[in-house]
């Protein structure tokens, strides 16, 4: 796995464009996300654990918005070999790297489930016969008006008792709370080596691409779609992960 250091925003940009999952980001993504998302390793560990609990033999498991496949690889070692694990992302840069890694590490996956890597838009990708679905920091990059349809498609594809793992950056309606947790998140970034310039430029780049919901919005929407259990299990500052069971 490429662990090149993220310095994309280290120098002043004359114009900060919208954030994109392009070649430059793919090159540094493991470092970027580890230093940007508090609790990311804990979320990955729980995805691995939950996949073993919920994935059923002969079903499909989906990692929607898989990026470089960090969750995909953890699940592949845990779920039944008769499952098919679908890793889906719309970024050519991410998908090309994941496919190359899959080809290089086939021997390490001997006896594990099949991994199918797809370059596709998760809003349009067909889902069926699913026992476990992961949307790990993915839904937040989909337009708010389109999120319900994505989640409804997941719900329809899940078998009874199947589960969705949904991780998101959120905002808080109480301004003092939202401001505090945003500042704590920025402190986290500083503690992991990002400068104030990097934090400011990254925030400008991503503000039109990542539009967060509140946790109550997530819970209400999931309940209205039909999930019988919606359980937020993790929060660190303004990042939350939920388990929704059909």
Coordinates of C-alpha atoms in Angstrom, one line a residue:
X1 CA 0.0 0.0 0.0
X2 CA 1.3 3.4 -1.0
X3 CA 2.0 5.5 2.1
X4 CA 3.2 8.6 0.4
X5 CA 2.7 11.7 2.6
X6 CA -0.2 14.0 1.8
X7 CA 1.2 17.5 1.0
X8 CA -1.3 18.5 -1.7
X9 CA -2.3 21.7 0.2
X10 CA 1.1 22.4 1.8
X11 CA 1.9 25.3 -0.5
X12 CA -0.4 28.3 -1.2
X13 CA -2.8 27.7 -4.2
X14 CA -3.7 30.7 -6.3
X15 CA -7.1 29.2 -6.6
X16 CA -8.3 26.3 -4.5
X17 CA -10.5 24.1 -6.8
X18 CA -13.1 21.6 -5.7
X19 CA -11.7 18.5 -4.1
X20 CA -11.6 15.4 -6.4
X21 CA -10.6 11.8 -5.9
X22 CA -8.0 12.1 -8.7
X23 CA -4.5 10.7 -9.3
X24 CA -2.9 13.1 -6.8
X25 CA -5.3 12.2 -4.0
X26 CA -5.1 8.4 -4.8
X27 CA -1.3 8.6 -4.4
X28 CA -1.5 9.9 -0.9
X29 CA -5.0 8.7 0.2
X30 CA -4.0 6.3 3.0
X31 CA -2.0 9.0 4.7
X32 CA -4.6 11.6 4.0
X33 CA -7.5 9.8 5.6
X34 CA -5.5 8.5 8.6
X35 CA -4.5 12.1 9.4
X36 CA -7.9 13.6 8.6
X37 CA -10.5 11.3 10.1
X38 CA -10.3 10.7 13.8
X39 CA -11.1 7.1 14.7
X40 CA -10.7 5.8 11.1
X41 CA -8.8 2.7 12.2
X42 CA -11.5 1.9 14.8
X43 CA -14.2 2.1 12.1
X44 CA -12.2 -0.2 9.8
X45 CA -11.8 -2.7 12.6
X46 CA -15.5 -2.7 13.3
X47 CA -16.3 -3.1 9.6
X48 CA -14.2 -6.2 9.7
X49 CA -15.9 -7.6 12.8
X50 CA -19.4 -6.8 11.6
X51 CA -18.8 -8.3 8.2
X52 CA -18.1 -11.7 9.9
X53 CA -21.3 -11.4 11.9
X54 CA -23.7 -10.4 9.1
X55 CA -22.3 -11.8 5.9
X56 CA -24.2 -15.0 4.9
X57 CA -22.9 -17.8 2.7
X58 CA -23.9 -17.4 -1.0
X59 CA -24.9 -13.7 -0.7
X60 CA -23.4 -10.4 -1.9
X61 CA -21.4 -8.0 0.2
X62 CA -20.9 -4.4 -1.0
X63 CA -18.2 -1.8 -0.3
X64 CA -19.8 1.3 -1.9
X65 CA -17.3 4.1 -2.4
X66 CA -14.5 1.7 -1.6
X67 CA -11.6 4.1 -2.6
X68 CA -8.4 1.9 -2.4
X69 CA -10.3 -0.9 -0.7
X70 CA -9.2 -0.7 2.9
X71 CA -12.5 -2.1 4.1
X72 CA -12.7 -4.5 1.2
X73 CA -9.5 -6.3 2.1
X74 CA -10.4 -6.6 5.7
X75 CA -13.8 -8.1 4.9
X76 CA -12.5 -10.5 2.3
X77 CA -10.6 -12.4 5.0
X78 CA -13.6 -12.7 7.3
X79 CA -16.7 -13.4 5.2
X80 CA -17.7 -16.8 3.8
X81 CA -15.8 -17.9 0.8
X82 CA -19.1 -18.4 -1.1
X83 CA -19.9 -14.7 -0.8
X84 CA -19.1 -12.3 -3.6
X85 CA -17.6 -9.0 -2.4
X86 CA -18.3 -6.1 -4.7
X87 CA -15.9 -3.1 -4.4
X88 CA -17.5 -0.1 -6.1
X89 CA -16.0 3.4 -6.7
X90 CA -16.4 6.0 -9.5
X91 CA -12.8 7.2 -9.3
X92 CA -10.7 5.8 -12.1
X93 CA -7.5 6.5 -10.1
X94 CA -8.8 4.6 -7.1
X95 CA -10.2 1.7 -9.0
X96 CA -7.0 1.2 -11.1
X97 CA -4.9 1.0 -8.0
X98 CA -7.3 -1.4 -6.3
X99 CA -7.4 -3.7 -9.4
X100 CA -3.6 -3.7 -9.5
X101 CA -3.4 -4.7 -5.9
X102 CA -6.0 -7.4 -6.4
X103 CA -3.9 -8.9 -9.2
X104 CA -0.7 -8.7 -7.1
X105 CA -2.2 -10.3 -4.0
X106 CA -4.4 -13.1 -5.3
X107 CA -2.3 -15.7 -3.6
X108 CA -2.8 -14.0 -0.2
X109 CA -6.6 -14.4 -0.8
X110 CA -6.5 -18.1 -1.6
X111 CA -9.6 -19.7 -0.2
X112 CA -11.3 -16.3 0.4
X113 CA -14.4 -14.9 -1.3
X114 CA -14.3 -13.5 -4.8
X115 CA -13.7 -9.8 -5.0
X116 CA -15.3 -8.0 -8.0
X117 CA -14.0 -4.5 -8.5
X118 CA -16.3 -2.1 -10.3
X119 CA -15.7 1.4 -11.6
X120 CA -19.3 2.7 -11.3
X121 CA -21.5 5.4 -9.7
X122 CA -23.0 3.9 -6.5
X123 CA -26.2 5.8 -7.3
X124 CA -26.7 3.6 -10.3
X125 CA -25.0 0.4 -9.4
X126 CA -27.4 -2.6 -9.2
X127 CA -27.6 -4.2 -5.8
X128 CA -29.2 -7.6 -4.9
X129 CA -29.1 -10.6 -2.5
X130 CA -27.1 -8.5 0.0
X131 CA -26.3 -9.5 3.6
X132 CA -23.9 -6.6 4.5
X133 CA -23.4 -3.2 2.8
X134 CA -20.7 -0.6 3.7
X135 CA -21.0 3.1 3.0
X136 CA -17.9 4.3 4.8
X137 CA -17.6 8.1 4.4
X138 CA -19.3 7.9 1.0
X139 CA -22.9 9.2 1.3
X140 CA -21.6 12.6 2.3
X141 CA -20.2 13.1 -1.2
X142 CA -23.6 12.4 -2.8
X143 CA -26.0 15.3 -3.2
X144 CA -28.4 15.5 -0.3
X145 CA -31.5 15.2 -2.5
X146 CA -30.2 11.9 -3.9
X147 CA -29.2 10.2 -0.6
X148 CA -32.6 8.7 0.3
X149 CA -32.7 6.9 -3.1
X150 CA -29.2 5.4 -2.5
X151 CA -30.2 4.2 1.0
X152 CA -33.6 2.9 -0.2
X153 CA -31.8 0.8 -2.9
X154 CA -29.5 -0.6 -0.2
X155 CA -32.5 -1.5 2.0
X156 CA -34.4 -3.1 -0.9
X157 CA -31.3 -5.2 -1.8
X158 CA -30.7 -6.4 1.8
X159 CA -32.1 -9.7 3.0
X160 CA -34.1 -9.7 6.3
X161 CA -31.6 -9.3 9.1
X162 CA -29.0 -7.8 6.8
X163 CA -27.1 -4.7 7.8
X164 CA -25.7 -1.4 6.6
X165 CA -22.6 0.2 8.1
X166 CA -22.9 3.9 7.5
X167 CA -20.1 6.3 8.5
X168 CA -20.4 10.0 8.0
X169 CA -19.1 13.4 8.9
X170 CA -22.0 15.3 10.6
X171 CA -22.8 18.8 11.8
X172 CA -24.7 19.8 14.9
X173 CA -27.6 22.2 15.1
X174 CA -26.4 23.8 18.3
X175 CA -23.8 26.3 17.1
X176 CA -21.6 26.1 20.1
X177 CA -21.4 22.4 19.8
X178 CA -20.7 22.4 16.1
X179 CA -18.0 25.1 16.5
X180 CA -16.3 23.2 19.3
X181 CA -16.2 19.8 17.5
X182 CA -15.0 21.5 14.3
X183 CA -12.2 23.1 16.3
X184 CA -11.3 19.8 17.9
X185 CA -11.2 18.2 14.5
X186 CA -8.8 20.9 13.3
X187 CA -6.7 20.3 16.5
X188 CA -6.6 16.6 15.5
X189 CA -5.2 17.5 12.1
X190 CA -2.6 19.8 13.5
X191 CA -1.5 17.1 15.9
X192 CA -1.0 14.8 12.9
X193 CA 1.2 17.3 11.1
X194 CA -1.1 19.5 9.0
X195 CA -0.4 23.2 9.0
X196 CA -3.1 25.9 9.3
X197 CA -2.6 26.6 5.6
X198 CA -3.3 23.0 4.7
X199 CA -6.3 22.8 6.9
X200 CA -7.8 26.1 5.5
X201 CA -7.1 25.2 1.8
X202 CA -8.5 21.6 2.2
X203 CA -11.6 23.0 3.9
X204 CA -12.2 25.4 1.0
X205 CA -11.7 22.6 -1.5
X206 CA -14.1 20.2 0.1
X207 CA -16.9 22.6 1.3
X208 CA -18.9 22.2 -1.9
X209 CA -18.2 18.5 -2.3
X210 CA -18.9 17.2 1.3
X211 CA -22.2 18.4 2.6
X212 CA -22.9 16.8 5.9
X213 CA -26.3 15.9 7.5
X214 CA -27.0 15.9 11.3
X215 CA -27.1 12.6 13.1
X216 CA -30.9 13.0 13.7
X217 CA -31.4 13.5 10.0
X218 CA -29.5 10.2 9.3
X219 CA -31.5 8.3 12.0
X220 CA -34.9 9.6 10.8
X221 CA -34.2 8.9 7.1
X222 CA -33.0 5.3 7.9
X223 CA -36.1 4.7 10.0
X224 CA -38.5 6.1 7.4
X225 CA -36.9 3.8 4.8
X226 CA -37.7 0.8 6.9
X227 CA -34.6 -0.2 8.9
X228 CA -35.9 -1.7 12.2
X229 CA -32.7 -1.0 14.1
X230 CA -30.6 2.1 13.8
X231 CA -27.7 2.2 16.2
X232 CA -25.0 4.8 16.3
X233 CA -22.0 3.0 17.7
X234 CA -19.1 5.4 17.2
X235 CA -18.4 9.1 17.4
X236 CA -15.2 11.0 17.5
X237 CA -15.7 14.8 17.2
X238 CA -17.8 15.4 14.1
X239 CA -17.5 11.8 12.7
X240 CA -20.1 9.2 13.4
X241 CA -20.7 5.6 12.4
X242 CA -24.1 3.8 12.5
X243 CA -25.3 0.3 12.1
X244 CA -28.7 -0.1 10.5
X245 CA -30.4 -3.5 10.4
X246 CA -33.3 -4.5 8.1

